[in-house]
Coordinates of C-alpha atoms in Angstrom, one line a residue:
P1441 CA -15.7 3.4 -30.4
A1442 CA -15.5 0.7 -28.9
N1443 CA -13.4 1.2 -25.8
Q1444 CA -15.9 3.5 -24.5
V1445 CA -18.7 4.5 -22.5
V1446 CA -21.5 6.9 -23.2
T1447 CA -19.6 9.1 -21.2
G1448 CA -17.2 9.2 -23.8
I1449 CA -14.5 8.5 -20.8
D1450 CA -12.3 5.5 -22.3
R1451 CA -12.4 1.9 -20.6
V1452 CA -9.2 -0.2 -21.6
H1453 CA -8.4 -3.2 -20.3
W1454 CA -5.1 -3.1 -18.5
K1455 CA -3.9 -6.4 -20.7
D1456 CA -3.7 -3.4 -23.8
L1457 CA -2.4 -0.6 -21.6
S1458 CA 1.3 -0.3 -20.7
I1459 CA 2.3 2.5 -18.5
E1460 CA 4.5 4.1 -21.0
D1461 CA 0.7 4.4 -22.7
F1462 CA -0.8 5.2 -19.6
I1463 CA 1.0 8.6 -18.9
E1464 CA 1.3 9.6 -22.1
K1465 CA -2.6 9.6 -22.8
Y1466 CA -3.5 9.8 -20.3
Q1467 CA -1.9 10.7 -17.0
K1468 CA 0.3 14.0 -18.4
P1469 CA -3.1 15.5 -20.2
E1470 CA -5.1 14.7 -17.0
I1471 CA -7.7 12.7 -19.2
P1472 CA -10.0 10.2 -16.8
V1473 CA -9.6 6.5 -18.0
V1474 CA -11.5 3.6 -16.3
I1475 CA -8.8 0.1 -16.4
T1476 CA -10.7 -3.1 -16.1
G1477 CA -9.2 -6.5 -15.0
L1478 CA -7.2 -4.9 -12.3
T1479 CA -8.9 -6.8 -9.4
D1480 CA -9.0 -9.7 -11.4
K1481 CA -6.9 -12.0 -9.2
W1482 CA -7.3 -9.7 -6.0
K1483 CA -8.0 -11.8 -3.3
G1484 CA -11.0 -9.2 -1.8
S1485 CA -12.3 -10.1 -5.0
T1486 CA -14.2 -13.1 -3.2
T1487 CA -13.0 -12.1 0.7
W1488 CA -15.0 -8.6 -0.1
S1489 CA -18.1 -10.1 -1.9
L1490 CA -21.5 -9.6 0.5
D1491 CA -21.5 -13.5 1.7
E1492 CA -17.6 -13.6 2.3
L1493 CA -18.0 -10.3 4.7
F1494 CA -21.5 -11.9 6.7
K1495 CA -19.8 -14.5 8.2
G1496 CA -16.0 -13.8 7.0
R1497 CA -12.7 -12.9 9.6
Y1498 CA -14.1 -8.8 9.4
R1499 CA -17.6 -9.6 10.4
N1500 CA -17.1 -8.3 14.0
C1501 CA -14.3 -5.3 12.8
R1502 CA -16.3 -1.8 13.6
L1503 CA -15.6 0.2 10.6
K1504 CA -16.6 4.0 10.3
V1505 CA -19.7 4.9 9.2
G1506 CA -19.9 8.3 10.0
E1507 CA -18.8 11.3 12.4
D1508 CA -21.1 13.3 15.1
D1509 CA -22.2 16.2 16.1
E1510 CA -18.4 16.6 17.8
G1511 CA -16.0 15.5 14.8
Y1512 CA -15.1 11.7 16.8
S1513 CA -16.2 9.0 14.0
I1514 CA -19.3 6.2 14.7
R1515 CA -18.0 3.4 13.9
V1516 CA -20.2 -0.1 13.8
K1517 CA -20.0 -4.2 13.9
L1518 CA -19.6 -4.7 9.2
K1519 CA -22.2 -7.3 10.4
Y1520 CA -24.7 -5.0 11.3
F1521 CA -24.2 -2.5 9.1
L1522 CA -24.4 -5.1 6.3
N1523 CA -27.7 -5.7 7.4
Y1524 CA -28.7 -2.0 7.6
M1525 CA -27.2 -1.9 4.0
L1526 CA -29.6 -4.5 2.8
H1527 CA -32.1 -3.4 4.5
N1528 CA -32.6 0.5 5.0
L1529 CA -35.2 2.9 3.3
D1530 CA -33.4 6.1 4.1
D1531 CA -33.1 8.5 1.7
S1532 CA -29.7 9.4 2.3
P1533 CA -28.5 6.2 3.7
M1534 CA -25.1 5.8 5.5
Y1535 CA -22.0 4.8 3.8
L1536 CA -18.8 3.0 5.6
F1537 CA -16.2 5.1 4.7
D1538 CA -13.2 3.9 6.8
C1539 CA -9.1 5.7 6.8
S1540 CA -7.8 3.9 9.8
F1541 CA -8.1 0.6 9.5
D1542 CA -5.0 0.1 8.9
E1543 CA -4.5 0.7 12.1
H1544 CA -6.5 -2.1 14.3
E1545 CA -4.9 -5.8 14.0
R1546 CA -7.5 -8.0 12.4
E1547 CA -8.6 -4.2 10.2
S1548 CA -5.6 -4.7 8.9
E1549 CA -6.1 -7.8 7.1
L1550 CA -7.8 -5.9 4.4
L1551 CA -4.0 -5.0 2.8
G1552 CA -3.6 -8.0 2.3
D1553 CA -6.6 -8.2 0.0
Y1554 CA -5.3 -5.9 -2.8
Q1555 CA -2.3 -4.7 -4.7
V1556 CA -1.4 -1.4 -5.8
P1557 CA -1.7 -1.9 -9.5
F1558 CA 1.1 -0.8 -11.2
Y1559 CA 0.7 2.4 -12.6
F1560 CA 0.6 4.2 -9.2
K1561 CA 3.4 2.5 -7.6
D1562 CA 5.5 5.7 -7.7
D1563 CA 4.3 7.6 -4.8
L1564 CA 6.0 10.7 -3.4
F1565 CA 4.5 10.7 -0.6
N1566 CA 6.0 6.7 0.6
L1567 CA 9.8 9.7 0.8
I1568 CA 7.8 10.7 4.0
S1569 CA 6.7 8.9 7.7
E1570 CA 3.6 6.8 7.7
K1571 CA 2.8 9.0 10.4
R1572 CA 3.0 12.6 8.5
R1573 CA 1.4 11.3 5.3
P1574 CA -1.7 12.1 5.0
P1575 CA -5.4 9.8 5.2
Y1576 CA -4.6 7.6 1.7
R1577 CA -6.0 4.2 2.0
W1578 CA -10.2 4.4 2.8
F1579 CA -12.5 0.9 2.5
L1580 CA -15.6 1.6 1.1
I1581 CA -19.3 0.2 1.2
G1582 CA -22.4 1.8 0.8
P1583 CA -26.1 0.8 0.0
K1584 CA -28.2 2.2 -3.4
R1585 CA -28.4 5.9 -2.9
S1586 CA -25.4 6.5 -0.3
G1587 CA -22.6 8.7 -1.4
T1588 CA -20.4 11.3 -0.7
S1589 CA -20.6 15.6 -2.1
A1590 CA -18.6 16.8 -4.4
H1591 CA -15.4 17.1 -3.5
V1592 CA -11.2 17.8 -3.8
D1593 CA -9.3 14.6 -2.2
P1594 CA -7.0 15.9 0.9
L1595 CA -4.6 18.3 0.4
G1596 CA -5.0 18.1 -3.4
T1597 CA -4.0 14.4 -3.8
S1598 CA -5.2 12.6 -6.6
A1599 CA -6.1 9.2 -6.0
W1600 CA -7.3 5.9 -7.7
N1601 CA -10.0 4.1 -7.2
A1602 CA -11.6 0.5 -7.6
L1603 CA -14.5 -0.8 -8.0
V1604 CA -14.3 -4.6 -6.6
K1605 CA -18.2 -5.4 -6.3
G1606 CA -21.6 -3.5 -7.5
R1607 CA -21.5 -0.2 -8.8
K1608 CA -20.4 3.3 -8.3
R1609 CA -21.0 6.4 -10.0
W1610 CA -18.4 9.6 -10.3
L1611 CA -18.8 12.9 -11.6
L1612 CA -15.2 14.4 -12.5
T1613 CA -14.2 17.6 -13.7
K1614 CA -12.5 19.8 -15.7
P1615 CA -8.9 21.1 -12.7
G1616 CA -10.3 24.8 -12.3
T1617 CA -13.5 24.1 -12.0
R1618 CA -15.6 26.4 -9.8
K1619 CA -16.6 25.2 -6.0
R1620 CA -20.1 26.5 -7.0
Q1621 CA -19.8 25.3 -10.9
V1622 CA -19.2 21.8 -9.1
K1623 CA -21.5 21.9 -6.2
G1624 CA -24.5 23.7 -8.6
Y1625 CA -25.6 26.1 -5.6
E1626 CA -28.1 28.1 -8.0
Y1627 CA -29.7 25.2 -9.5
R1628 CA -30.5 23.4 -5.6
R1629 CA -33.8 24.6 -4.3
K1630 CA -34.2 25.3 -1.0
S1631 CA -35.8 22.1 1.0
E1632 CA -32.4 20.1 -0.5
D1633 CA -30.0 19.1 1.4
G1634 CA -26.8 18.2 0.0
E1635 CA -26.4 14.8 0.2
A1636 CA -25.0 12.3 -2.4
A1637 CA -28.6 11.6 -3.5
T1638 CA -29.9 14.4 -4.1
Y1639 CA -27.2 15.6 -6.1
F1640 CA -26.8 12.7 -8.3
S1641 CA -30.4 12.7 -8.7
Y1642 CA -31.8 16.4 -8.9
V1643 CA -28.9 19.1 -8.9
V1644 CA -26.4 17.2 -11.8
P1645 CA -29.1 17.1 -14.5
R1646 CA -30.2 20.5 -13.8
I1647 CA -26.7 21.7 -14.0
L1648 CA -26.0 19.5 -17.6
R1649 CA -29.3 20.7 -19.0
A1650 CA -28.4 24.2 -18.5
E1651 CA -24.6 24.0 -19.7
A1652 CA -26.3 22.0 -22.2
E1653 CA -28.7 25.7 -23.5
K1654 CA -25.4 28.0 -23.0

């Protein structure tokens, strides 16, 4: 069908998908869907371009790119990370993945650059205090080959993801799939790490070939 990509996941423009249809066709049966057009009018669709991030009001913001051996956050100024992103040759590059940007005065302005899509306005965590709810907002930027390993979101919660610039690859599995199957431990060679680049480039193709042969 014209509204599907090679993965079989529907791509639907928001104007063609009512809240009722979203709930019945995708939310209730737990079927993934890519909804297009939702970010077109976001302020972030322009302020989050590379040029704007390099010279705009966020360039000196310190954002999280990882943790040290003791679990403390490693933060760098955005302008330095962007420069690294454009010139690095690392096999598994650093990935800006910040969930506490809303706690800082300048970084919190990011909250005004996007809106929660109307499909996701209902949020049970709104019933508890901001201090007690788990992390639920992330700002992410990554170069080629960067990413996260296979994981379950905090406390088993569900999240919506918006891709504003560039390309990002997701791998989704059915609820209940065993961790060992998802991680592909038996298909990973001794010399290979668990980084996203290795997983998508080598482990996932082996998993798919093995499943196709069953």
